[in-house]
XYZ file of C-alpha atoms in Angstrom:
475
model
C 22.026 13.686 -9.839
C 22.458 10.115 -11.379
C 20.141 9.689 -14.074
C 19.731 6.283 -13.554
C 18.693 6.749 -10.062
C 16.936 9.705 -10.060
C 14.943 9.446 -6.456
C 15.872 10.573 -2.759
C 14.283 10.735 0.349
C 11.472 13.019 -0.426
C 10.491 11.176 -3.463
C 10.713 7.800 -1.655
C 8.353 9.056 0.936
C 5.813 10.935 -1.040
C 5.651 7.645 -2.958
C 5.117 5.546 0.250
C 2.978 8.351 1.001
C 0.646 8.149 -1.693
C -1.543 4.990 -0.803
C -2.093 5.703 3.102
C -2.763 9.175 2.417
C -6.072 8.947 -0.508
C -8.960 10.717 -0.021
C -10.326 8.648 2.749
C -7.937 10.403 5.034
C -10.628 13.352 4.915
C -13.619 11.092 6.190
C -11.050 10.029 9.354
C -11.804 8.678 11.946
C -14.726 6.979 9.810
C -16.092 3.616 10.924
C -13.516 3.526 13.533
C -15.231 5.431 16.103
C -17.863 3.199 16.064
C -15.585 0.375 17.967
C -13.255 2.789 20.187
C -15.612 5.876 21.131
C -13.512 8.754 22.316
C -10.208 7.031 22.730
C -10.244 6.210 19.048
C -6.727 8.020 18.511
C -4.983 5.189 20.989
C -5.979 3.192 18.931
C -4.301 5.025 15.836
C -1.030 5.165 17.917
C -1.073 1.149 18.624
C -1.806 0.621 14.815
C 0.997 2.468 13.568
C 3.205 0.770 15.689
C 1.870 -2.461 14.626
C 2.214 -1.735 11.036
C 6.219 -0.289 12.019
C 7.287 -3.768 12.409
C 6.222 -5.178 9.340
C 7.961 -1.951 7.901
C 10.982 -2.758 9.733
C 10.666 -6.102 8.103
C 10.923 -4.727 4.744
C 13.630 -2.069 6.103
C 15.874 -4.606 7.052
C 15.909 -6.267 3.248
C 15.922 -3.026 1.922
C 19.140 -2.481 3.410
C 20.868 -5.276 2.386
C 21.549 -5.836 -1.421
C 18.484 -7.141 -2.483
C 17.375 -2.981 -2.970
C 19.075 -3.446 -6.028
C 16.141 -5.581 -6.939
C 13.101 -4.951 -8.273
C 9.910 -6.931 -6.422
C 11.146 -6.866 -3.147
C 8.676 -9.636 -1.810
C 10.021 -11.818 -4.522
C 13.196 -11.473 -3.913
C 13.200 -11.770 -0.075
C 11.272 -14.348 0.167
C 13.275 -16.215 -2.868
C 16.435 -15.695 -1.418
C 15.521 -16.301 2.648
C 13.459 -19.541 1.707
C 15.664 -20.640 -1.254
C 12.667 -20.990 -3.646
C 12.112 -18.944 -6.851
C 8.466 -21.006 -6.991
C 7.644 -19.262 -3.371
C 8.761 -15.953 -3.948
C 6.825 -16.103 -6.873
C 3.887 -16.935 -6.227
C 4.097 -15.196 -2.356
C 4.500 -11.773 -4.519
C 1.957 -12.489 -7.540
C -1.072 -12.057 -5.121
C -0.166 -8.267 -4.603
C 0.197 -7.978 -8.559
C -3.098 -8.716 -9.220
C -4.666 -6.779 -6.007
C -2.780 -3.348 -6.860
C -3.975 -3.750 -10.271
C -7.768 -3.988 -8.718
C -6.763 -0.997 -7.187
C -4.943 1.074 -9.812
C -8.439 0.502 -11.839
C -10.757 1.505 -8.808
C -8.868 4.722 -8.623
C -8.341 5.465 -12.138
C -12.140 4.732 -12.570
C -12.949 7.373 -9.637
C -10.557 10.219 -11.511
C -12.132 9.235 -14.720
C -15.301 9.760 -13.289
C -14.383 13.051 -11.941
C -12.888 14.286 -15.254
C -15.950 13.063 -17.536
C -18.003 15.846 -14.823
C -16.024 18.989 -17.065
C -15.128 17.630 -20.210
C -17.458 16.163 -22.584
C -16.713 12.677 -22.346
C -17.812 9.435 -20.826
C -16.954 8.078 -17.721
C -15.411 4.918 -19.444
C -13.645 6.880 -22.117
C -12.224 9.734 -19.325
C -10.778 6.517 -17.518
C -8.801 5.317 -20.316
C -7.764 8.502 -20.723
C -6.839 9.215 -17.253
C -4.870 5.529 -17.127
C -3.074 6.953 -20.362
C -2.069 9.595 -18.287
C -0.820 8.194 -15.955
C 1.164 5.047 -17.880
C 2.696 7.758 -19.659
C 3.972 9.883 -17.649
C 5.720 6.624 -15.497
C 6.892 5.776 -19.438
C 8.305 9.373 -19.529
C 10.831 7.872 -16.511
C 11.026 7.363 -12.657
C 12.935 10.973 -12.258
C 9.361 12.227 -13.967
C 6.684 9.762 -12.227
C 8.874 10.677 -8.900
C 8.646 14.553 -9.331
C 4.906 14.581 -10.456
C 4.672 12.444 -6.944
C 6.342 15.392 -5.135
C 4.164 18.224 -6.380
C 0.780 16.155 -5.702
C 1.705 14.954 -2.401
C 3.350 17.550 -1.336
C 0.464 19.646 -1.404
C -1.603 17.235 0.185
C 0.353 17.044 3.017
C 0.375 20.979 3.711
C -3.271 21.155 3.218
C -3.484 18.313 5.994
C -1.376 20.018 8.223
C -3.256 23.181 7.670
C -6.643 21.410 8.533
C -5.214 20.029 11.611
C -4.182 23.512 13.133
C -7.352 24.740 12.420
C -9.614 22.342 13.459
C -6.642 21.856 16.957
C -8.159 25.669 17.507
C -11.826 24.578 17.645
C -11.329 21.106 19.980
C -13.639 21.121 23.130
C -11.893 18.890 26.012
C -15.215 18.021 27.231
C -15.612 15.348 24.069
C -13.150 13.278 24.946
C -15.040 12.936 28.779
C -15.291 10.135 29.386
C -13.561 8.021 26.989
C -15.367 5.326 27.259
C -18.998 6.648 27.238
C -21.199 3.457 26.420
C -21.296 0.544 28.616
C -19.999 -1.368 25.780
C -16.691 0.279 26.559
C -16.420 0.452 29.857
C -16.972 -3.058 30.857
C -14.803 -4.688 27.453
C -12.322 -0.996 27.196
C -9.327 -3.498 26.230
C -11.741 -5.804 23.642
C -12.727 -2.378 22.186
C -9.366 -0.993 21.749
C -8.720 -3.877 20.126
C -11.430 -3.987 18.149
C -10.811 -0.628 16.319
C -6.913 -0.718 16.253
C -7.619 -3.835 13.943
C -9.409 -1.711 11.861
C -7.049 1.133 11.507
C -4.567 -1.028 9.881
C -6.145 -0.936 6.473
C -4.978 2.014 6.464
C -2.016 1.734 5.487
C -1.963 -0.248 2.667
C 0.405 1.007 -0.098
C 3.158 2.004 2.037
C 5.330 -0.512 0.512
C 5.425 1.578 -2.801
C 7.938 3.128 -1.121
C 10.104 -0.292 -1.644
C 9.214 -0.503 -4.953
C 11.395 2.704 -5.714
C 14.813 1.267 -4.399
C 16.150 0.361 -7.868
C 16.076 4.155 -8.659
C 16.907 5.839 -5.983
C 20.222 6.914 -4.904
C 22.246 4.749 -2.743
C 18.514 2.693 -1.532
C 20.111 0.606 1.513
C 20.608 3.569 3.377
C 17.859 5.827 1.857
C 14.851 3.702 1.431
C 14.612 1.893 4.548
C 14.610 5.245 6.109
C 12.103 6.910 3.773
C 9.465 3.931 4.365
C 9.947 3.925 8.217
C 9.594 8.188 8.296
C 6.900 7.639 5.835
C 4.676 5.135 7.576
C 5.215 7.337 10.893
C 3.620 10.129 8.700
C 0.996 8.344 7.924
C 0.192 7.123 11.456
C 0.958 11.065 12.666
C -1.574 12.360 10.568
C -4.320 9.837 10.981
C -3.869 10.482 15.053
C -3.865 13.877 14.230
C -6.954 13.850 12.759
C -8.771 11.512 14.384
C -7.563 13.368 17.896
C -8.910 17.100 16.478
C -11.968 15.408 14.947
C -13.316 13.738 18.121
C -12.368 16.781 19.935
C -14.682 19.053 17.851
C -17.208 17.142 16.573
C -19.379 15.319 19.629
C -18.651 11.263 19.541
C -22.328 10.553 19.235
C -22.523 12.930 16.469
C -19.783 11.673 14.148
C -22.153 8.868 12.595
C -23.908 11.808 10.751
C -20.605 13.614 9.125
C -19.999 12.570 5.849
C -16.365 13.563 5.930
C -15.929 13.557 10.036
C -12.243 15.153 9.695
C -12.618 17.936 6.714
C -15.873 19.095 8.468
C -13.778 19.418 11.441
C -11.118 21.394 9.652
C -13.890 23.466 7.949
C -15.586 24.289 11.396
C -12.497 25.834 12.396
C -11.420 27.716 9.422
C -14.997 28.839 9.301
C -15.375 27.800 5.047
C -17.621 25.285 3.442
C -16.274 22.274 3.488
C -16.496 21.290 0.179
C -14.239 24.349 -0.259
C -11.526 21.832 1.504
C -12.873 18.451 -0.221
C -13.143 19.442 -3.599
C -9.153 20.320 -4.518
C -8.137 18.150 -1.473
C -9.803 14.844 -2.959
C -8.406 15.083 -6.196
C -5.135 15.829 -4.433
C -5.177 12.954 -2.588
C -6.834 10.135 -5.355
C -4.145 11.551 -8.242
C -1.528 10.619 -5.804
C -2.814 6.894 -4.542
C -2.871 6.872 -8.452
C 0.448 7.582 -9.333
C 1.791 5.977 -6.630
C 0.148 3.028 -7.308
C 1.649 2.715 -10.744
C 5.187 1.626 -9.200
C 3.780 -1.555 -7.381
C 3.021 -4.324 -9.922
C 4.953 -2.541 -12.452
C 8.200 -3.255 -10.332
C 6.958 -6.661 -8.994
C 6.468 -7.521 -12.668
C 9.865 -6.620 -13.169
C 11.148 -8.734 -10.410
C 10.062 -11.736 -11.783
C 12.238 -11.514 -14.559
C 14.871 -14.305 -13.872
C 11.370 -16.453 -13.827
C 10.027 -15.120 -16.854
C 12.816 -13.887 -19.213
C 12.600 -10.225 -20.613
C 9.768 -8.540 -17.759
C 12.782 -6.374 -17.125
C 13.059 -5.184 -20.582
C 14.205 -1.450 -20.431
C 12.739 0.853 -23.770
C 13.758 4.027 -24.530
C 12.088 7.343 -22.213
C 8.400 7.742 -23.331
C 8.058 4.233 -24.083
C 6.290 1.832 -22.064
C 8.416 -0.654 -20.828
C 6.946 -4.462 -20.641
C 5.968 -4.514 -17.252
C 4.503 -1.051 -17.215
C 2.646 -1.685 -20.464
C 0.909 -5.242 -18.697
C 0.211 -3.231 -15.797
C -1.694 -0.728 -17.538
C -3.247 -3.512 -20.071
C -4.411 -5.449 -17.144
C -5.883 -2.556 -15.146
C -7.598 -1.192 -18.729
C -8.706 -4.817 -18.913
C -10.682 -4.480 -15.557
C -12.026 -1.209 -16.755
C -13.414 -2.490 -20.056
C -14.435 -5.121 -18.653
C -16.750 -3.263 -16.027
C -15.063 -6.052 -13.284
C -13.558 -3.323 -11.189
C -15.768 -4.314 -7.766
C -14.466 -7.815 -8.412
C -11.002 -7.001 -9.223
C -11.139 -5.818 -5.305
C -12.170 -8.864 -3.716
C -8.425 -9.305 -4.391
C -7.245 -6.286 -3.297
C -6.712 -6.707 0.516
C -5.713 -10.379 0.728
C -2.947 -10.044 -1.777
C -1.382 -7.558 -0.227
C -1.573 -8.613 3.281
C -0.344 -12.217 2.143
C 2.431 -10.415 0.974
C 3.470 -8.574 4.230
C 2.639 -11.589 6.274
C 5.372 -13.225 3.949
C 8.045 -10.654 4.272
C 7.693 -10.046 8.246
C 8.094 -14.443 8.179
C 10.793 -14.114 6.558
C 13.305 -12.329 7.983
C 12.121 -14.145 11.422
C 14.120 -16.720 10.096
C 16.648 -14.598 7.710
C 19.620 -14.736 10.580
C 18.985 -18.693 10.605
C 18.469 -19.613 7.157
C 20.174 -17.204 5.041
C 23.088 -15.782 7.941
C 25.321 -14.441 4.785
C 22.292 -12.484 3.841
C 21.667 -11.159 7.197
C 25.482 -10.051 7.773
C 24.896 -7.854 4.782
C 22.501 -5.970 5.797
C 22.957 -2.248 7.118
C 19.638 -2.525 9.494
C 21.102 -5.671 11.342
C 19.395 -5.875 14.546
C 19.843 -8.588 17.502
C 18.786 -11.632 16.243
C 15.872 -12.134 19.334
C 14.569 -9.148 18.382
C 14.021 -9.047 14.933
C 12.600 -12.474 15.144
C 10.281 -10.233 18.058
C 9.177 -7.700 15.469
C 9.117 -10.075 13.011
C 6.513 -11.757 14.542
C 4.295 -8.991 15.772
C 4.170 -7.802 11.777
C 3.047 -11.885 11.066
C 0.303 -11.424 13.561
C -0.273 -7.742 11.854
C -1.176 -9.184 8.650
C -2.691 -12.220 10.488
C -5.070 -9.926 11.713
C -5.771 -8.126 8.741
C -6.569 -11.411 6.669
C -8.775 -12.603 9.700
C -10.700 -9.514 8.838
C -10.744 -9.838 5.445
C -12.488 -13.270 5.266
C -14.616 -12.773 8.362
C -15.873 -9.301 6.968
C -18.011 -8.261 3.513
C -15.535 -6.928 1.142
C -17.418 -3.662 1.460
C -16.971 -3.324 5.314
C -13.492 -4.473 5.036
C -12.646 -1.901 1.772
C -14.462 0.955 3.653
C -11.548 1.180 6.608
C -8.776 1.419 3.519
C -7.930 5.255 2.674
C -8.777 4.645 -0.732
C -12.233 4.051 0.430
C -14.267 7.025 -1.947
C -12.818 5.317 -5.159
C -15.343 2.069 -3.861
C -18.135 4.931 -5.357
C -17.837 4.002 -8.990
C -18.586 0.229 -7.873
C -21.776 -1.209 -7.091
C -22.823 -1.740 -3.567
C -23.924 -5.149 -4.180
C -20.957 -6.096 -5.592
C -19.248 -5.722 -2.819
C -21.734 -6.547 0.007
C -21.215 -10.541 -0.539
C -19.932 -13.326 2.004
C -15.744 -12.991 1.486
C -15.919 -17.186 1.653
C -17.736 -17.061 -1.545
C -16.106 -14.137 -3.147
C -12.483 -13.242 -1.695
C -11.207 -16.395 -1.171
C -11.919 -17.842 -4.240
C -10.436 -14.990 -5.720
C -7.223 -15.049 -4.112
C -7.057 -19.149 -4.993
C -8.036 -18.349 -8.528
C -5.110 -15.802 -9.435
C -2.520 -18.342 -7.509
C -3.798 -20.773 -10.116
C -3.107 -18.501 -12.553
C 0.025 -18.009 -11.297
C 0.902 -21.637 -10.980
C 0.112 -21.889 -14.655
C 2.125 -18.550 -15.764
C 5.333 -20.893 -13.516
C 4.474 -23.367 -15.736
C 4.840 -21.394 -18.853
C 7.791 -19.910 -18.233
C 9.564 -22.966 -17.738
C 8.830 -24.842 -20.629
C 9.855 -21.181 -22.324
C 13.433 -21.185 -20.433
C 13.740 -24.865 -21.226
C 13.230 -24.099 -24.936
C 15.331 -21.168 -24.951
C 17.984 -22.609 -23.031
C 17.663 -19.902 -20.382
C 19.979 -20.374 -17.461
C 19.880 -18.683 -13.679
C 22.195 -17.526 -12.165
C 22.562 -18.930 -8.114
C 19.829 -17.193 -5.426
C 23.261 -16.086 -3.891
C 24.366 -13.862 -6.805
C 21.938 -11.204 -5.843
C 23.762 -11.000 -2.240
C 26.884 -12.323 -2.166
C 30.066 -9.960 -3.025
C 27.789 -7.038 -3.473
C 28.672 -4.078 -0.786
């Protein structure tokens, strides 16, 4: 095993794992089945699909020799575009929103932990973000085996509850599908309706890109580990919404709490609590951990626009990048701004798919040399086809985002019990007032960190190398 790159497949997808599978998955099909009634899982089905192509998007840079660098938004929108200003400030958006998130769930463990030891909730979240910053200091062949043994539980206890509850599934639920007259006369509007909303879902699957620098050979493993992974994610969520529906009664899903572990627990005949309690933690420790990797690496990325973010230290250390990312999420914490920290979370992310799946639409055209290098080279018409269904993917998303409350539009993520440690009311604002001006504000901030950094370069004398260099005479 190289000790440089320490990571394979399995680490690669528990990582891209970690995000779509948090402890929402056990409330699934929640708020869902509200918009597509019995036939909920079709919807499920069309959303993973929908969210494939914007993984195929970042599968196809992944294979080419930009996996050798860290921030993969940056660097494929950099190089396709031929703007370091674009890439950056395409990819500082999801910086800021997966720091949000990093403190939402680190706030939630903390939370959790100050209920057995005798400590506040504050204090047991620095200590829990200590945690976790350290053991990503302690190196990626550590932070990717912790992944392993969290997730990997996870994912047999899922499987486990979706036997179980498969035993207890009444055919009669699903009859008919579309039981309102809502549904039946708009079954298409419906459909589309809810698969819309299962596509929060999946947010964090890129964390699985953000591992390529150390994993072994990443243009042939990580573009397969984030496709498998975000099929996983889509398998179990149809999976559970399927068994769920078909146990508990449609109508009667508005009352469960946790619609899918009740399920599980009526067919296992235990408590479910007795399937929340270990599963939960499961499931939050490892949208924790695997959250780490995202602005840590993105922060990284940046580094030929502001010189030393790729600083290595020695193991146990904090490097720079890692050391902002857990300064900026302790910031939020301290600062008691986690709820709105979030109203970034969403729209930074999606603006960075939308950005990824444009560009490689236009990667054959603009950057050909590019394109020939990569191992996932498909037909030019039809990657510019999948392209732009993952554009109108994250279109979508972001239509949501600033049409909906930042409460209704957090509650379809899988992260969603982690919103518990902030106040409703925080949340329950109009996203014109409160997520867009969030998103403009940390571009401004942005803009101004640009700015910065080049009168430091200028100073310094700091030269770049061309945008080419990271592609061209690399194999």
């Amino acid at each position: 095993m190289s000790l440089d790159r320490p990571l394979g497949v399995r680490h690669v997808v528990a990582v891209a794992l970690g995000l779509p599978l948090g402890a929402g998955v056990f409330a699934l099909p929640h708020g869902v089945e509200n918009l597509g009634g019995p036939a909920t899982p079709v919807a499920y089905v069309v959303g993973t699909l929908a969210v494939c192509s914007v993984a195929v998007a970042y599968a196809v840079y992944l294979s080419s020799p930009l996996a050798e660098c860290d921030g993969l938004v940056y660097a494929a929108v950099s190089r396709t575009w031929g703007s370091r200003r674009l890439g950056f400030l395409a990819a500082w958006p999801a910086v800021g929103a997966y720091v949000a998130v990093l403190a939402a769930l680190v706030a939630a463990l903390g939370r959790s932990l100050a209920g057995v030891v005798p400590l506040s909730p504050t204090v047991s979240t620095f200590v829990v973000l200590a945690v976790l910053v350290a053991i990503h200091a302690l190196g990626p062949d550590v932070a990717g085996r912790a992944q392993l043994y969290v997730v990997g539980p996870l994912v047999a206890l899922l499987v486990v509850m979706a036997l179980a509850a498969l035993l207890a599934v009444a055919p009669d639920n699903f009859s008919p599908l579309f039981p309102t007259p809502t549904l039946r006369e708009q079954p298409l509007a419906a459909l589309g309706a809810a698969t819309a909303a299962t596509l929060f879902g999946f947010v964090g699957f890129d964390a699985g890109a953000a591992v390529s620098t150390v994993t072994r050979d990443p243009r042939r493993t990580v573009p397969r580990a984030l496709l498998l992974a975000v099929v996983l994610a889509g398998a179990v969520a149809v999976a559970a919404a399927f068994v769920t529906l078909g146990v508990i009664p449609w109508p009667r899903l508005v009352f469960a709490a946790a619609p899918f572990a009740d399920a599980a627990a009526s067919g296992l005949g235990v408590e479910t609590t007795l399937l929340l309690g270990p599963g939960m933690l499961l499931a939050t420790l490892g949208a924790a951990l695997a959250t780490v990797w995202l602005p840590t690496r993105a922060i990284r990325g940046f580094a030929e626009v502001i010189p030393g973010a790729d600083r290595d230290t020695r193991p146990g250390l904090p490097d720079p990048a890692l050391a902002l990312t857990g300064l900026l999420a302790g910031a939020v914490v301290a600062l008691d701004a986690v709820g709105q920290a979030l109203y970034l979370s969403l729209a930074g992310i999606f603006v960075g798919y939308g950005t990824v799946a444009a560009s490689v639409a236009v990667l054959p055209v603009l950057r050909p040399t590019l394109y020939r290098r990569c191992r996932l080279r498909l037909p030019a018409p039809a990657l510019a086809t999948v392209a732009l269904v993952g554009v109108a993917t994250a279109a979508v998303v972001l239509w949501q985002v600033f049409a909906l409350d930042p409460a209704t539009s957090l509650g379809f993520t899988r992260w969603d019990p982690a919103l518990a440690v902030v106040d409703e009311a925080v949340l329950v604002r109009d996203p014109l007032s409160t997520v867009l001006p969030a998103l403009l504000l940390w571009e401004l901030v942005g803009v101004a960190v640009l700015a910065v950094a080049a009168d430091y370069r200028a100073d310094r004398g700091v030269e770049r190398p061309p945008l080419s260099a990271a592609y061209e005479g690399r194999e």
